[in-house]
Amino acid sequence: MSENPQVSCQVPPDWKAKIQHLAVLRGKTPEEIIYEALGQYLGEEQSTNETRFNTLEVEVSSLNTNIASLTSTVKDLQQRLVTAASIISIPETNSIPAPKMIQNINSLYQEDLEDEPDEILYEFLDPKDR
């Protein structure tokens, strides 16, 4: 098994202080901070279990927030629906039962058919149209 080669460089003291501060904040060594920074810069980010876990925690938290918001919206809409249903009440005594309404429509249609002439009355047409 081959080991990774060691790379070193000199950095300004303020960079070193920033690296050490990040290492303390994240609970890592300065070498791990530099390794991750180089990996990000080169596009070769090493995804560790810790970073994946942290990412998942953030995503789950975001999903929980979205679910809470949607639940609140649904409850609000349900309440509005109940309120609207109580406001809109149509008395049944004024409504026509469906079968009777269909009979009325059918009788109107039959009357229209009976009013249609069986023959064309040519006397009323223009001589050009006859």
N, C-alpha and C. Protein backbone atom coordinates (compact mmCIF):
# COMPACT_ATOMS: atom_id res chain seq x y z
N MET A 1 0.84 -1.16 0.00
CA MET A 1 0.00 0.00 0.00
C MET A 1 0.89 1.24 0.00
N SER A 2 0.65 2.15 -0.94
CA SER A 2 1.48 3.35 -1.00
C SER A 2 0.85 4.47 -0.18
N GLU A 3 1.70 5.23 0.46
CA GLU A 3 1.23 6.35 1.26
C GLU A 3 1.10 7.57 0.38
N ASN A 4 0.26 8.48 0.80
CA ASN A 4 0.13 9.75 0.08
C ASN A 4 1.39 10.57 0.31
N PRO A 5 1.89 11.22 -0.74
CA PRO A 5 3.09 12.05 -0.55
C PRO A 5 2.76 13.28 0.29
N GLN A 6 3.74 13.75 0.99
CA GLN A 6 3.54 14.92 1.84
C GLN A 6 3.91 16.16 1.04
N VAL A 7 3.05 17.17 1.15
CA VAL A 7 3.27 18.45 0.49
C VAL A 7 3.34 19.50 1.58
N SER A 8 4.26 20.42 1.44
CA SER A 8 4.36 21.47 2.46
C SER A 8 4.59 22.81 1.77
N CYS A 9 4.20 23.84 2.47
CA CYS A 9 4.44 25.20 1.98
C CYS A 9 4.43 26.14 3.17
N GLN A 10 4.96 27.30 2.96
CA GLN A 10 4.97 28.30 4.02
C GLN A 10 3.77 29.23 3.81
N VAL A 11 3.11 29.56 4.91
CA VAL A 11 1.95 30.45 4.85
C VAL A 11 2.16 31.60 5.83
N PRO A 12 1.51 32.71 5.59
CA PRO A 12 1.62 33.84 6.53
C PRO A 12 1.08 33.45 7.90
N PRO A 13 1.56 34.09 8.95
CA PRO A 13 1.11 33.75 10.31
C PRO A 13 -0.41 33.91 10.50
N ASP A 14 -1.01 34.90 9.85
CA ASP A 14 -2.46 35.07 10.03
C ASP A 14 -3.24 33.92 9.40
N TRP A 15 -2.73 33.33 8.29
CA TRP A 15 -3.38 32.16 7.70
C TRP A 15 -3.29 30.98 8.65
N LYS A 16 -2.12 30.81 9.23
CA LYS A 16 -1.92 29.70 10.17
C LYS A 16 -2.88 29.84 11.35
N ALA A 17 -3.05 31.07 11.84
CA ALA A 17 -3.97 31.30 12.96
C ALA A 17 -5.41 30.97 12.55
N LYS A 18 -5.79 31.35 11.33
CA LYS A 18 -7.14 31.05 10.84
C LYS A 18 -7.36 29.54 10.71
N ILE A 19 -6.34 28.85 10.20
CA ILE A 19 -6.44 27.39 10.04
C ILE A 19 -6.60 26.73 11.41
N GLN A 20 -5.80 27.16 12.37
CA GLN A 20 -5.89 26.59 13.72
C GLN A 20 -7.24 26.91 14.36
N HIS A 21 -7.74 28.11 14.12
CA HIS A 21 -9.05 28.49 14.67
C HIS A 21 -10.16 27.60 14.07
N LEU A 22 -10.12 27.39 12.74
CA LEU A 22 -11.10 26.50 12.09
C LEU A 22 -11.00 25.08 12.62
N ALA A 23 -9.77 24.63 12.84
CA ALA A 23 -9.57 23.27 13.35
C ALA A 23 -10.21 23.11 14.73
N VAL A 24 -10.04 24.11 15.58
CA VAL A 24 -10.63 24.06 16.92
C VAL A 24 -12.16 24.08 16.82
N LEU A 25 -12.69 24.97 15.97
CA LEU A 25 -14.15 25.08 15.82
C LEU A 25 -14.78 23.78 15.32
N ARG A 26 -14.09 23.12 14.40
CA ARG A 26 -14.65 21.91 13.79
C ARG A 26 -14.19 20.63 14.46
N GLY A 27 -13.34 20.73 15.44
CA GLY A 27 -12.86 19.55 16.14
C GLY A 27 -11.98 18.67 15.27
N LYS A 28 -11.15 19.30 14.45
CA LYS A 28 -10.26 18.56 13.55
C LYS A 28 -8.84 19.07 13.75
N THR A 29 -7.92 18.39 13.09
CA THR A 29 -6.53 18.84 13.13
C THR A 29 -6.33 19.88 12.02
N PRO A 30 -5.30 20.73 12.16
CA PRO A 30 -5.01 21.69 11.09
C PRO A 30 -4.72 20.99 9.75
N GLU A 31 -4.09 19.81 9.82
CA GLU A 31 -3.79 19.06 8.60
C GLU A 31 -5.09 18.66 7.87
N GLU A 32 -6.10 18.24 8.64
CA GLU A 32 -7.38 17.86 8.03
C GLU A 32 -8.06 19.06 7.38
N ILE A 33 -7.96 20.22 8.02
CA ILE A 33 -8.54 21.44 7.46
C ILE A 33 -7.87 21.78 6.14
N ILE A 34 -6.54 21.72 6.10
CA ILE A 34 -5.80 22.02 4.87
C ILE A 34 -6.12 20.99 3.80
N TYR A 35 -6.19 19.72 4.17
CA TYR A 35 -6.51 18.64 3.23
C TYR A 35 -7.89 18.87 2.59
N GLU A 36 -8.88 19.20 3.42
CA GLU A 36 -10.22 19.46 2.90
C GLU A 36 -10.24 20.69 1.99
N ALA A 37 -9.51 21.73 2.39
CA ALA A 37 -9.46 22.96 1.58
C ALA A 37 -8.85 22.69 0.21
N LEU A 38 -7.76 21.93 0.18
CA LEU A 38 -7.14 21.58 -1.11
C LEU A 38 -8.08 20.72 -1.95
N GLY A 39 -8.74 19.79 -1.30
CA GLY A 39 -9.68 18.94 -2.03
C GLY A 39 -10.81 19.74 -2.65
N GLN A 40 -11.35 20.70 -1.91
CA GLN A 40 -12.40 21.56 -2.45
C GLN A 40 -11.88 22.39 -3.61
N TYR A 41 -10.70 22.94 -3.47
CA TYR A 41 -10.11 23.77 -4.51
C TYR A 41 -9.87 22.97 -5.79
N LEU A 42 -9.44 21.74 -5.64
CA LEU A 42 -9.14 20.89 -6.80
C LEU A 42 -10.38 20.15 -7.32
N GLY A 43 -11.49 20.29 -6.64
CA GLY A 43 -12.70 19.60 -7.07
C GLY A 43 -12.69 18.13 -6.70
N GLU A 44 -11.85 17.75 -5.78
CA GLU A 44 -11.71 16.36 -5.35
C GLU A 44 -12.16 16.22 -3.90
N GLU A 45 -13.27 16.83 -3.60
CA GLU A 45 -13.74 16.86 -2.22
C GLU A 45 -13.95 15.45 -1.68
N GLN A 46 -13.34 15.17 -0.56
CA GLN A 46 -13.49 13.88 0.10
C GLN A 46 -14.69 13.96 1.03
N SER A 47 -15.72 13.23 0.69
CA SER A 47 -16.93 13.26 1.50
C SER A 47 -16.80 12.25 2.63
N THR A 48 -16.70 12.77 3.83
CA THR A 48 -16.58 11.90 4.99
C THR A 48 -17.96 11.62 5.56
N ASN A 49 -18.04 10.62 6.42
CA ASN A 49 -19.32 10.30 7.05
C ASN A 49 -19.84 11.49 7.86
N GLU A 50 -18.93 12.20 8.48
CA GLU A 50 -19.33 13.34 9.30
C GLU A 50 -19.96 14.44 8.44
N THR A 51 -19.34 14.75 7.31
CA THR A 51 -19.90 15.80 6.45
C THR A 51 -21.23 15.35 5.84
N ARG A 52 -21.32 14.09 5.47
CA ARG A 52 -22.60 13.59 4.94
C ARG A 52 -23.68 13.63 6.00
N PHE A 53 -23.32 13.27 7.23
CA PHE A 53 -24.28 13.30 8.33
C PHE A 53 -24.74 14.73 8.59
N ASN A 54 -23.80 15.67 8.60
CA ASN A 54 -24.16 17.08 8.82
C ASN A 54 -25.07 17.59 7.71
N THR A 55 -24.77 17.20 6.49
CA THR A 55 -25.62 17.60 5.36
C THR A 55 -27.02 17.04 5.51
N LEU A 56 -27.11 15.78 5.89
CA LEU A 56 -28.43 15.16 6.09
C LEU A 56 -29.20 15.83 7.23
N GLU A 57 -28.50 16.19 8.29
CA GLU A 57 -29.16 16.89 9.40
C GLU A 57 -29.78 18.20 8.94
N VAL A 58 -29.05 18.94 8.13
CA VAL A 58 -29.56 20.21 7.61
C VAL A 58 -30.77 19.97 6.72
N GLU A 59 -30.69 18.96 5.85
CA GLU A 59 -31.80 18.66 4.95
C GLU A 59 -33.04 18.20 5.71
N VAL A 60 -32.86 17.36 6.72
CA VAL A 60 -34.00 16.89 7.53
C VAL A 60 -34.63 18.06 8.27
N SER A 61 -33.82 18.94 8.79
CA SER A 61 -34.34 20.13 9.47
C SER A 61 -35.16 20.99 8.52
N SER A 62 -34.65 21.15 7.31
CA SER A 62 -35.37 21.93 6.30
C SER A 62 -36.69 21.25 5.93
N LEU A 63 -36.66 19.94 5.77
CA LEU A 63 -37.89 19.20 5.45
C LEU A 63 -38.91 19.32 6.58
N ASN A 64 -38.46 19.23 7.83
CA ASN A 64 -39.38 19.38 8.97
C ASN A 64 -40.03 20.76 8.97
N THR A 65 -39.25 21.77 8.64
CA THR A 65 -39.81 23.13 8.57
C THR A 65 -40.86 23.22 7.47
N ASN A 66 -40.55 22.63 6.31
CA ASN A 66 -41.51 22.64 5.20
C ASN A 66 -42.78 21.88 5.56
N ILE A 67 -42.65 20.75 6.23
CA ILE A 67 -43.83 19.96 6.62
C ILE A 67 -44.68 20.74 7.60
N ALA A 68 -44.05 21.40 8.55
CA ALA A 68 -44.81 22.20 9.52
C ALA A 68 -45.56 23.33 8.83
N SER A 69 -44.92 23.96 7.87
CA SER A 69 -45.56 25.04 7.12
C SER A 69 -46.74 24.51 6.31
N LEU A 70 -46.55 23.39 5.63
CA LEU A 70 -47.64 22.80 4.84
C LEU A 70 -48.79 22.34 5.72
N THR A 71 -48.49 21.78 6.88
CA THR A 71 -49.54 21.35 7.81
C THR A 71 -50.36 22.54 8.26
N SER A 72 -49.70 23.62 8.56
CA SER A 72 -50.39 24.84 8.97
C SER A 72 -51.28 25.36 7.85
N THR A 73 -50.78 25.34 6.63
CA THR A 73 -51.56 25.80 5.48
C THR A 73 -52.79 24.93 5.26
N VAL A 74 -52.63 23.61 5.37
CA VAL A 74 -53.76 22.69 5.20
C VAL A 74 -54.82 22.94 6.26
N LYS A 75 -54.40 23.11 7.51
CA LYS A 75 -55.37 23.37 8.58
C LYS A 75 -56.12 24.67 8.33
N ASP A 76 -55.41 25.69 7.87
CA ASP A 76 -56.04 26.98 7.58
C ASP A 76 -57.06 26.82 6.44
N LEU A 77 -56.68 26.10 5.40
CA LEU A 77 -57.60 25.89 4.27
C LEU A 77 -58.81 25.06 4.68
N GLN A 78 -58.62 24.08 5.54
CA GLN A 78 -59.76 23.28 6.03
C GLN A 78 -60.73 24.16 6.81
N GLN A 79 -60.19 25.05 7.62
CA GLN A 79 -61.05 25.94 8.40
C GLN A 79 -61.81 26.89 7.48
N ARG A 80 -61.14 27.40 6.46
CA ARG A 80 -61.81 28.29 5.50
C ARG A 80 -62.91 27.55 4.75
N LEU A 81 -62.66 26.30 4.41
CA LEU A 81 -63.66 25.50 3.70
C LEU A 81 -64.90 25.28 4.56
N VAL A 82 -64.70 25.00 5.83
CA VAL A 82 -65.83 24.81 6.75
C VAL A 82 -66.62 26.11 6.86
N THR A 83 -65.91 27.23 6.98
CA THR A 83 -66.58 28.53 7.07
C THR A 83 -67.36 28.83 5.80
N ALA A 84 -66.75 28.60 4.64
CA ALA A 84 -67.42 28.86 3.37
C ALA A 84 -68.64 27.96 3.20
N ALA A 85 -68.54 26.72 3.60
CA ALA A 85 -69.66 25.79 3.48
C ALA A 85 -70.82 26.22 4.37
N SER A 86 -70.52 26.78 5.53
CA SER A 86 -71.60 27.21 6.42
C SER A 86 -72.26 28.50 5.91
N ILE A 87 -71.50 29.32 5.19
CA ILE A 87 -72.06 30.56 4.63
C ILE A 87 -72.93 30.25 3.42
N ILE A 88 -72.46 29.36 2.57
CA ILE A 88 -73.18 29.02 1.34
C ILE A 88 -74.11 27.86 1.64
N SER A 89 -75.37 28.20 1.88
CA SER A 89 -76.36 27.13 2.09
C SER A 89 -77.55 27.44 1.20
N ILE A 90 -77.86 26.53 0.30
CA ILE A 90 -78.96 26.70 -0.65
C ILE A 90 -80.17 25.97 -0.10
N PRO A 91 -81.30 26.68 0.08
CA PRO A 91 -82.49 25.99 0.57
C PRO A 91 -83.00 25.00 -0.46
N GLU A 92 -83.33 23.83 -0.01
CA GLU A 92 -83.75 22.76 -0.91
C GLU A 92 -85.18 22.94 -1.41
N THR A 93 -85.98 23.76 -0.75
CA THR A 93 -87.38 23.93 -1.16
C THR A 93 -87.49 24.64 -2.49
N ASN A 94 -86.52 25.50 -2.84
CA ASN A 94 -86.58 26.24 -4.09
C ASN A 94 -85.94 25.49 -5.25
N SER A 95 -85.25 24.45 -4.96
CA SER A 95 -84.56 23.75 -6.04
C SER A 95 -85.50 22.76 -6.72
N ILE A 96 -85.28 22.58 -8.02
CA ILE A 96 -86.08 21.64 -8.80
C ILE A 96 -85.39 20.29 -8.75
N PRO A 97 -86.13 19.25 -8.45
CA PRO A 97 -85.51 17.92 -8.46
C PRO A 97 -84.96 17.60 -9.85
N ALA A 98 -83.88 16.89 -9.89
CA ALA A 98 -83.20 16.60 -11.15
C ALA A 98 -84.09 15.89 -12.16
N PRO A 99 -84.85 14.85 -11.82
CA PRO A 99 -85.67 14.18 -12.85
C PRO A 99 -86.71 15.13 -13.45
N LYS A 100 -87.30 15.99 -12.64
CA LYS A 100 -88.30 16.92 -13.15
C LYS A 100 -87.65 17.93 -14.09
N MET A 101 -86.43 18.38 -13.75
CA MET A 101 -85.73 19.33 -14.60
C MET A 101 -85.42 18.68 -15.95
N ILE A 102 -85.03 17.43 -15.95
CA ILE A 102 -84.74 16.73 -17.20
C ILE A 102 -86.00 16.59 -18.04
N GLN A 103 -87.14 16.31 -17.39
CA GLN A 103 -88.41 16.22 -18.12
C GLN A 103 -88.75 17.56 -18.76
N ASN A 104 -88.53 18.66 -18.04
CA ASN A 104 -88.81 19.98 -18.59
C ASN A 104 -87.95 20.26 -19.81
N ILE A 105 -86.69 19.90 -19.74
CA ILE A 105 -85.79 20.12 -20.88
C ILE A 105 -86.23 19.27 -22.06
N ASN A 106 -86.59 18.01 -21.81
CA ASN A 106 -87.06 17.14 -22.89
C ASN A 106 -88.32 17.68 -23.54
N SER A 107 -89.26 18.20 -22.74
CA SER A 107 -90.50 18.72 -23.32
C SER A 107 -90.22 19.96 -24.16
N LEU A 108 -89.29 20.81 -23.74
CA LEU A 108 -88.93 21.97 -24.55
C LEU A 108 -88.30 21.55 -25.87
N TYR A 109 -87.50 20.53 -25.84
CA TYR A 109 -86.86 20.03 -27.05
C TYR A 109 -87.91 19.46 -28.01
N GLN A 110 -88.89 18.74 -27.47
CA GLN A 110 -89.96 18.17 -28.30
C GLN A 110 -90.79 19.28 -28.94
N GLU A 111 -91.07 20.35 -28.20
CA GLU A 111 -91.82 21.46 -28.75
C GLU A 111 -91.07 22.10 -29.90
N ASP A 112 -89.75 22.24 -29.77
CA ASP A 112 -88.96 22.82 -30.85
C ASP A 112 -89.03 21.96 -32.10
N LEU A 113 -89.03 20.65 -31.94
CA LEU A 113 -89.12 19.76 -33.09
C LEU A 113 -90.47 19.87 -33.77
N GLU A 114 -91.53 20.03 -32.99
CA GLU A 114 -92.87 20.12 -33.55
C GLU A 114 -93.07 21.43 -34.29
N ASP A 115 -92.37 22.48 -33.90
CA ASP A 115 -92.51 23.78 -34.55
C ASP A 115 -91.79 23.84 -35.89
N GLU A 116 -90.92 22.93 -36.17
CA GLU A 116 -90.18 22.93 -37.41
C GLU A 116 -91.10 22.55 -38.57
N PRO A 117 -91.05 23.32 -39.66
CA PRO A 117 -91.91 22.96 -40.81
C PRO A 117 -91.36 21.73 -41.52
N ASP A 118 -92.28 20.98 -42.09
CA ASP A 118 -91.89 19.78 -42.82
C ASP A 118 -91.45 20.09 -44.24
N GLU A 119 -91.84 21.24 -44.72
CA GLU A 119 -91.49 21.58 -46.09
C GLU A 119 -90.92 22.98 -46.13
N ILE A 120 -90.18 23.26 -47.17
CA ILE A 120 -89.61 24.59 -47.34
C ILE A 120 -90.63 25.43 -48.10
N LEU A 121 -90.91 26.59 -47.58
CA LEU A 121 -91.87 27.49 -48.21
C LEU A 121 -91.10 28.40 -49.16
N TYR A 122 -91.18 28.08 -50.44
CA TYR A 122 -90.40 28.79 -51.44
C TYR A 122 -90.91 30.20 -51.73
N GLU A 123 -92.17 30.48 -51.40
CA GLU A 123 -92.72 31.80 -51.70
C GLU A 123 -91.98 32.90 -50.95
N PHE A 124 -91.43 32.58 -49.81
CA PHE A 124 -90.76 33.60 -49.00
C PHE A 124 -89.31 33.80 -49.41
N LEU A 125 -88.79 32.94 -50.24
CA LEU A 125 -87.40 33.06 -50.66
C LEU A 125 -87.26 34.04 -51.82
N ASP A 126 -86.13 34.64 -51.93
CA ASP A 126 -85.81 35.52 -53.04
C ASP A 126 -85.79 34.69 -54.32
N PRO A 127 -86.21 35.21 -55.43
CA PRO A 127 -86.22 34.42 -56.67
C PRO A 127 -84.84 33.86 -57.02
N LYS A 128 -83.80 34.56 -56.67
CA LYS A 128 -82.44 34.07 -56.97
C LYS A 128 -82.11 32.82 -56.15
N ASP A 129 -82.68 32.73 -54.94
CA ASP A 129 -82.35 31.63 -54.03
C ASP A 129 -83.23 30.41 -54.22
N ARG A 130 -84.26 30.48 -55.07
CA ARG A 130 -85.18 29.36 -55.23
C ARG A 130 -84.59 28.23 -55.98
